[in-house]
CSV table of C-alpha atoms in Angstrom, one decimal:
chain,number,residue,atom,x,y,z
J,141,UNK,CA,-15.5,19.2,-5.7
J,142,UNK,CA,-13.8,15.9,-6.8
J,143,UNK,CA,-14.1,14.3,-9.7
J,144,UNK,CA,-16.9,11.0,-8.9
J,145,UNK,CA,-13.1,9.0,-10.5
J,146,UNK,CA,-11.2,10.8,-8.2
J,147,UNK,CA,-12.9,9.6,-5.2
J,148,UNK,CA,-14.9,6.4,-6.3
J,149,UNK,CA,-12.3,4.9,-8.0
J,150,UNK,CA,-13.8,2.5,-11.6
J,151,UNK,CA,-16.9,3.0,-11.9
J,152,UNK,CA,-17.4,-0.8,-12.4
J,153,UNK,CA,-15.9,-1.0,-9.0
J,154,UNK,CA,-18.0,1.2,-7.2
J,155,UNK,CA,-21.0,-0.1,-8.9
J,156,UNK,CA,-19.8,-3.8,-7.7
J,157,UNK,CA,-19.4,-2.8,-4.0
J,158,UNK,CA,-22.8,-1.0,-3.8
J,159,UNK,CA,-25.0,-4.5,-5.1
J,160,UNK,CA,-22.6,-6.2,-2.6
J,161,UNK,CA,-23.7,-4.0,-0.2
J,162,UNK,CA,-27.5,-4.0,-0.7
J,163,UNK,CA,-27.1,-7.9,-0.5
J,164,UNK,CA,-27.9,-9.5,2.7
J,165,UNK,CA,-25.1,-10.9,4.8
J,166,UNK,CA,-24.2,-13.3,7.6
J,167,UNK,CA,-23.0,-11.4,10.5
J,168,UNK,CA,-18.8,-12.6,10.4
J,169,UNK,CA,-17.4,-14.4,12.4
J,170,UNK,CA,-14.4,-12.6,13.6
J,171,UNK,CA,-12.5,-16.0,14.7
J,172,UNK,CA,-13.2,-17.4,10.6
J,173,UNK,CA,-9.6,-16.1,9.7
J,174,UNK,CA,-6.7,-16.6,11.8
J,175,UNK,CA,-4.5,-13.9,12.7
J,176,UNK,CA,-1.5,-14.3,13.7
J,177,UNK,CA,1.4,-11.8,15.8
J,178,UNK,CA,1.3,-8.1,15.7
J,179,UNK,CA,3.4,-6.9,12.9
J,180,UNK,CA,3.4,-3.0,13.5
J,181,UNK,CA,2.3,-1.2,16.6
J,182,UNK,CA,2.4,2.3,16.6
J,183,UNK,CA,1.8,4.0,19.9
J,184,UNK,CA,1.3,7.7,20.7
J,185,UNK,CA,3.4,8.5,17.1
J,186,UNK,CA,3.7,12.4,16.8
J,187,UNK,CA,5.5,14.2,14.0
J,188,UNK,CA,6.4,17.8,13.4
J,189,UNK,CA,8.0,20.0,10.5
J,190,UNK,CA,9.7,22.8,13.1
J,191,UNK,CA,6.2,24.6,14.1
J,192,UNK,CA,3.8,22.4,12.2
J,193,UNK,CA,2.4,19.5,13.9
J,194,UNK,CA,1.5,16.9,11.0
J,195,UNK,CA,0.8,13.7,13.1
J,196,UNK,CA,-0.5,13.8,16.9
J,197,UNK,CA,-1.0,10.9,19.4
J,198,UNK,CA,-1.3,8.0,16.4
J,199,UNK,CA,-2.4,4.3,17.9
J,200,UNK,CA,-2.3,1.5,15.6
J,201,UNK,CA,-2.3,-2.1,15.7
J,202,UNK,CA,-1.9,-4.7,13.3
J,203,UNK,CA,-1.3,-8.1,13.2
J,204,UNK,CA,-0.1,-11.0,10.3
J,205,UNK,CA,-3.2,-11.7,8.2
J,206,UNK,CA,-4.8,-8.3,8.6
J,207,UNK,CA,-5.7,-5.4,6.3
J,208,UNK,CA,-5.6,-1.9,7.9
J,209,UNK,CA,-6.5,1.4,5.6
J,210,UNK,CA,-5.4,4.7,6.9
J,211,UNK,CA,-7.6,7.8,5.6
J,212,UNK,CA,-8.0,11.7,5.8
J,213,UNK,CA,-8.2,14.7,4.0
J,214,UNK,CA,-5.4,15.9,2.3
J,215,UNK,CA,-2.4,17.4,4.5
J,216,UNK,CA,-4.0,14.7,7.4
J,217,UNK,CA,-0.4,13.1,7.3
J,218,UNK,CA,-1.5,9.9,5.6
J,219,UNK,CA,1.8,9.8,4.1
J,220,UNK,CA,4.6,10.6,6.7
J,221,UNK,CA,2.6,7.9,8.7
J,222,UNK,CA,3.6,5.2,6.1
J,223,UNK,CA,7.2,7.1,5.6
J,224,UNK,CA,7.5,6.5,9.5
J,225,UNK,CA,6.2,2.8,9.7
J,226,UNK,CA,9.2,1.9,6.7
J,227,UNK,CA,11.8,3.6,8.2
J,228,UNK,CA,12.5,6.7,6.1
J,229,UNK,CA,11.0,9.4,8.0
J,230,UNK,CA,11.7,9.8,11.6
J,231,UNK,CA,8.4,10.5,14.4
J,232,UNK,CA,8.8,13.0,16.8
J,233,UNK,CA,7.3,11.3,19.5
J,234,UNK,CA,5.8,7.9,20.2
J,235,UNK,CA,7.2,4.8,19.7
J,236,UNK,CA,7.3,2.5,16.3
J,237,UNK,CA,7.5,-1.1,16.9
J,238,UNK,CA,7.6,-3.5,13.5
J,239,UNK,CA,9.0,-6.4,12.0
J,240,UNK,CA,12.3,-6.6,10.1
J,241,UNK,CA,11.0,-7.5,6.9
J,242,UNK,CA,9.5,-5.1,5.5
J,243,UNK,CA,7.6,-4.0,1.1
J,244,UNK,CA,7.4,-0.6,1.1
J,245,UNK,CA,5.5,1.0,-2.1
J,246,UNK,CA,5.8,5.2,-2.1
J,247,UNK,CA,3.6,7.3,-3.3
J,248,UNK,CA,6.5,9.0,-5.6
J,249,UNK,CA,10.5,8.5,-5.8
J,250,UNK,CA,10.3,4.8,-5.8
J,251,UNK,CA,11.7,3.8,-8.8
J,252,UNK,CA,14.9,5.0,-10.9
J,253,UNK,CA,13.9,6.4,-13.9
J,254,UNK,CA,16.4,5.2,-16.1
J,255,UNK,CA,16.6,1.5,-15.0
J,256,UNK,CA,14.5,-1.2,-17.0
J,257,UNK,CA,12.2,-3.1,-14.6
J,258,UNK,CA,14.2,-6.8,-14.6
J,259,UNK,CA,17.5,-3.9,-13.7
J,260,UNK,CA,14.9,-3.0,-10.9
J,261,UNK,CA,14.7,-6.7,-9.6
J,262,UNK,CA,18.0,-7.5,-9.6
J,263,UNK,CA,19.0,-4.3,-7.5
J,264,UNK,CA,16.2,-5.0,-5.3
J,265,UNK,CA,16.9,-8.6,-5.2
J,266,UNK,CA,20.3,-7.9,-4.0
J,267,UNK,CA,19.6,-6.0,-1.4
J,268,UNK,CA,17.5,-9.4,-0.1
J,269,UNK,CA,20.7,-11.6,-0.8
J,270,UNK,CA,18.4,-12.7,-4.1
J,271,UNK,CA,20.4,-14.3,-7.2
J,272,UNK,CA,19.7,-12.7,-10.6
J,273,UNK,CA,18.1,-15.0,-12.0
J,274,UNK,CA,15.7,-15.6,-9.2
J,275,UNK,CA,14.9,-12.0,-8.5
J,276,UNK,CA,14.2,-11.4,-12.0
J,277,UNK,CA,12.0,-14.6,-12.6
J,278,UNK,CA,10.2,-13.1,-9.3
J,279,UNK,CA,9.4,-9.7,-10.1
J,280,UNK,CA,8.0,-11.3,-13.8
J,281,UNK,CA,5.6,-13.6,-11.8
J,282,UNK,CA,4.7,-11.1,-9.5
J,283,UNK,CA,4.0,-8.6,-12.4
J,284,UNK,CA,2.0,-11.3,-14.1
J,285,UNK,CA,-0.3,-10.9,-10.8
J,286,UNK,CA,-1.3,-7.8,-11.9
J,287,UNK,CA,-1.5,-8.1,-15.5
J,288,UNK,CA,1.6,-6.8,-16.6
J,289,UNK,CA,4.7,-8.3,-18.6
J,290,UNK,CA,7.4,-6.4,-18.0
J,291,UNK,CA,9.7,-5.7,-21.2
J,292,UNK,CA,13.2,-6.2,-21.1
J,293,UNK,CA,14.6,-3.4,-23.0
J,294,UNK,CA,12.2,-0.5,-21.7
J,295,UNK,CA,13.5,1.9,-19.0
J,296,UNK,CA,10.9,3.2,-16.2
J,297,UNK,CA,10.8,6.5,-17.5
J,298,UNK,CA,8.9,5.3,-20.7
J,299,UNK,CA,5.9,3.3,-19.1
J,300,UNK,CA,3.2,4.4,-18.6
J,301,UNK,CA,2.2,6.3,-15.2
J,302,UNK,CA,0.2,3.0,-13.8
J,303,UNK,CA,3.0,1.0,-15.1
J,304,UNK,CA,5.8,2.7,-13.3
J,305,UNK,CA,3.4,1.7,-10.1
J,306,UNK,CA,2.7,-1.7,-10.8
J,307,UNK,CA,6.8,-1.6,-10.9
J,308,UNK,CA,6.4,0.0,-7.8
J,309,UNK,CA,4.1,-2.2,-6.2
J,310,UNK,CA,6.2,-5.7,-7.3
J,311,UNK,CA,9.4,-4.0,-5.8
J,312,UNK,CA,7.5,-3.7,-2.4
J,313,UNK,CA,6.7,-7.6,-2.2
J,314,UNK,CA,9.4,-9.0,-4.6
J,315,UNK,CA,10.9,-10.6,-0.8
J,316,UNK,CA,7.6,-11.5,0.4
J,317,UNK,CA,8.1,-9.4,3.4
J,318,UNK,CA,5.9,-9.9,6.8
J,319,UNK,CA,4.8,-6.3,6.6
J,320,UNK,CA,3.5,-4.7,3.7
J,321,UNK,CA,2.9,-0.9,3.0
J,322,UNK,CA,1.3,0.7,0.1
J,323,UNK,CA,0.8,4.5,-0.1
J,324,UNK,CA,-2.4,4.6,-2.6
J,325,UNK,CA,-0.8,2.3,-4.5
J,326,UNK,CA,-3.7,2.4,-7.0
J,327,UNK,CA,-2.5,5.9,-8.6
J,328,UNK,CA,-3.1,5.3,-13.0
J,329,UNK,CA,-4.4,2.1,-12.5
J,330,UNK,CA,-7.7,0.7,-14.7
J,331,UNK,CA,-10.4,-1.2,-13.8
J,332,UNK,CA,-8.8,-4.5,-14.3
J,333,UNK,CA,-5.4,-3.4,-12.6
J,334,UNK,CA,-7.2,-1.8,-9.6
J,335,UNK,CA,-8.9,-5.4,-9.0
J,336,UNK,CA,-5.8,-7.5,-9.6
J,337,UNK,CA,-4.3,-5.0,-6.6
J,338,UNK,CA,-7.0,-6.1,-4.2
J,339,UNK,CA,-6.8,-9.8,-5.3
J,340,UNK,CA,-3.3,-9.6,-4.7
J,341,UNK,CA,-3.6,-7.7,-1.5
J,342,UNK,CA,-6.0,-10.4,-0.5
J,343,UNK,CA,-3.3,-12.6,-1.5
J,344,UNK,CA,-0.6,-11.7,1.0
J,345,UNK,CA,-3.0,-11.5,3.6
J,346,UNK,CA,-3.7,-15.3,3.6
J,347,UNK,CA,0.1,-15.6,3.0
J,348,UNK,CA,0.1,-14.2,6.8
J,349,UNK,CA,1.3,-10.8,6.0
J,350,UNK,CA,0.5,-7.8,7.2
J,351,UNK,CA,-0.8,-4.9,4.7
J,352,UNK,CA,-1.4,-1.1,4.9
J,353,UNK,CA,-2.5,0.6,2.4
J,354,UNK,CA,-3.3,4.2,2.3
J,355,UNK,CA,-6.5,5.0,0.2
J,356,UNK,CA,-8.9,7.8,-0.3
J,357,UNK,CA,-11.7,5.5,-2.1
J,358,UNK,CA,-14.7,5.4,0.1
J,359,UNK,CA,-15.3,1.7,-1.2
J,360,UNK,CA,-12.2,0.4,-0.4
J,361,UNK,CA,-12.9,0.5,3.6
J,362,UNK,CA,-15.3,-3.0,2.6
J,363,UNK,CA,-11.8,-4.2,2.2
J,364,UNK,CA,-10.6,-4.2,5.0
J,365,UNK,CA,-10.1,-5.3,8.6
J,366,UNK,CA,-8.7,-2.0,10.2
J,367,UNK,CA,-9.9,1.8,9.5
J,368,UNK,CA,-7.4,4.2,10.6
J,369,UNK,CA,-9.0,7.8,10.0
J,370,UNK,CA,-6.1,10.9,10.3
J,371,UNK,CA,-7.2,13.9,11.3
J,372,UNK,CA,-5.3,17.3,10.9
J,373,UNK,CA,-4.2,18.3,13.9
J,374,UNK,CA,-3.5,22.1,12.9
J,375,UNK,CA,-7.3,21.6,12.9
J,376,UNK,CA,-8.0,21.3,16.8
């Protein structure tokens, strides 16, 4: 019942990952790319809301240099999983085991409204005992990466709604952290945006960072190294 958008993402995209598909292809060789240590392990993670189980008995690892997706219906947990791995949500059970530096990209609430985006670097950039200037100069280049020039004397409230998460997105990496987590970071992006994510993505994987990245595009899974598929557990 979802829009072929929705679910497919640009139809250029799509279109592009199908004749990539239907073209023959060496077998990989999984030793091509180094990898380097484990970055986040999650083991037996579990999370309930009083009587409602959300997550149950989640096992994930993922090491520098890797790209893992997590997928699932809607109410699967796809979220709180990512809310757990950065920090701000705490798991019932299992245990959580990541690095210290850590980009974190929310689905919602990660920016402020009524601060302009170089405002955003420099708060951010504090936080990572960045100067001014060079958190500033930072977040531009890294905004450049995705085909956006931030203005100076525009607040976040008045970009647009793929805007706000390109602004989201830059904030996650603008310390070129070892672990990387982006909850469908792709929301109001176009064509060309979506692709300068996944070249940017690609990016800090040969950086030697770790990425997760919450999706619900079907094509993205090409992507990637990892597939983590959520199930509801109210389900079973």
């Amino acid at each position: 019942g979802m829009h072929p958008a929705e679910l497919f993402g640009p139809a250029t995209a799509y279109a592009a990952s199908l004749a990539k598909a239907a073209r023959p292809r060496p077998v990989a060789d999984p030793l091509a790319r180094s990898r380097g240590p484990v970055v986040l392990r999650l083991s037996g993670v579990t999370k309930r809301y009083r009587r409602r189980r959300v997550l149950q008995g989640v096992d994930l690892s993922l090491r520098a240099g890797e790209v893992a997706a997590v997928v699932g219906a809607n109410g699967s947990g796809k979220s709180t999983l990512l809310g757990i791995c950065a920090g701000t949500v705490k798991a019932t059970g299992g245990t959580v085991e990541r690095v210290a530096r850590v980009g974190y990209a929310p689905q919602q609430h990660g920016i402020a409204p009524y601060l302009t985006p170089d405002e955003h670097f420099r708060l951010f950039g504090a936080v990572h005992g960045m100067s001014s200037r060079k958190a500033v100069a930072t977040g531009a280049h890294l905004a450049a990466g995705l085909g956006w020039r931030p203005r100076a004397d525009t607040i976040a409230a008045k970009l647009s709604g793929g805007t706000q998460q390109k602004l989201n997105v830059v904030l996650g990496e603008l310390d070129r952290p070892d672990l990387i987590l982006l909850d469908e970071p792709y929301q109001g992006f176009d064509q060309d945006s979506y692709l300068d994510l996944w070249t940017q993505v690609y990016t800090w994987r040969d950086a030697g960072a770790g990425v997760l990245v919450v999706t619900h595009l079907l094509h993205d899974l090409d992507k990637v190294d990892h597939v983590l598929e959520l199930q509801n557990p109210e389900d079973h």
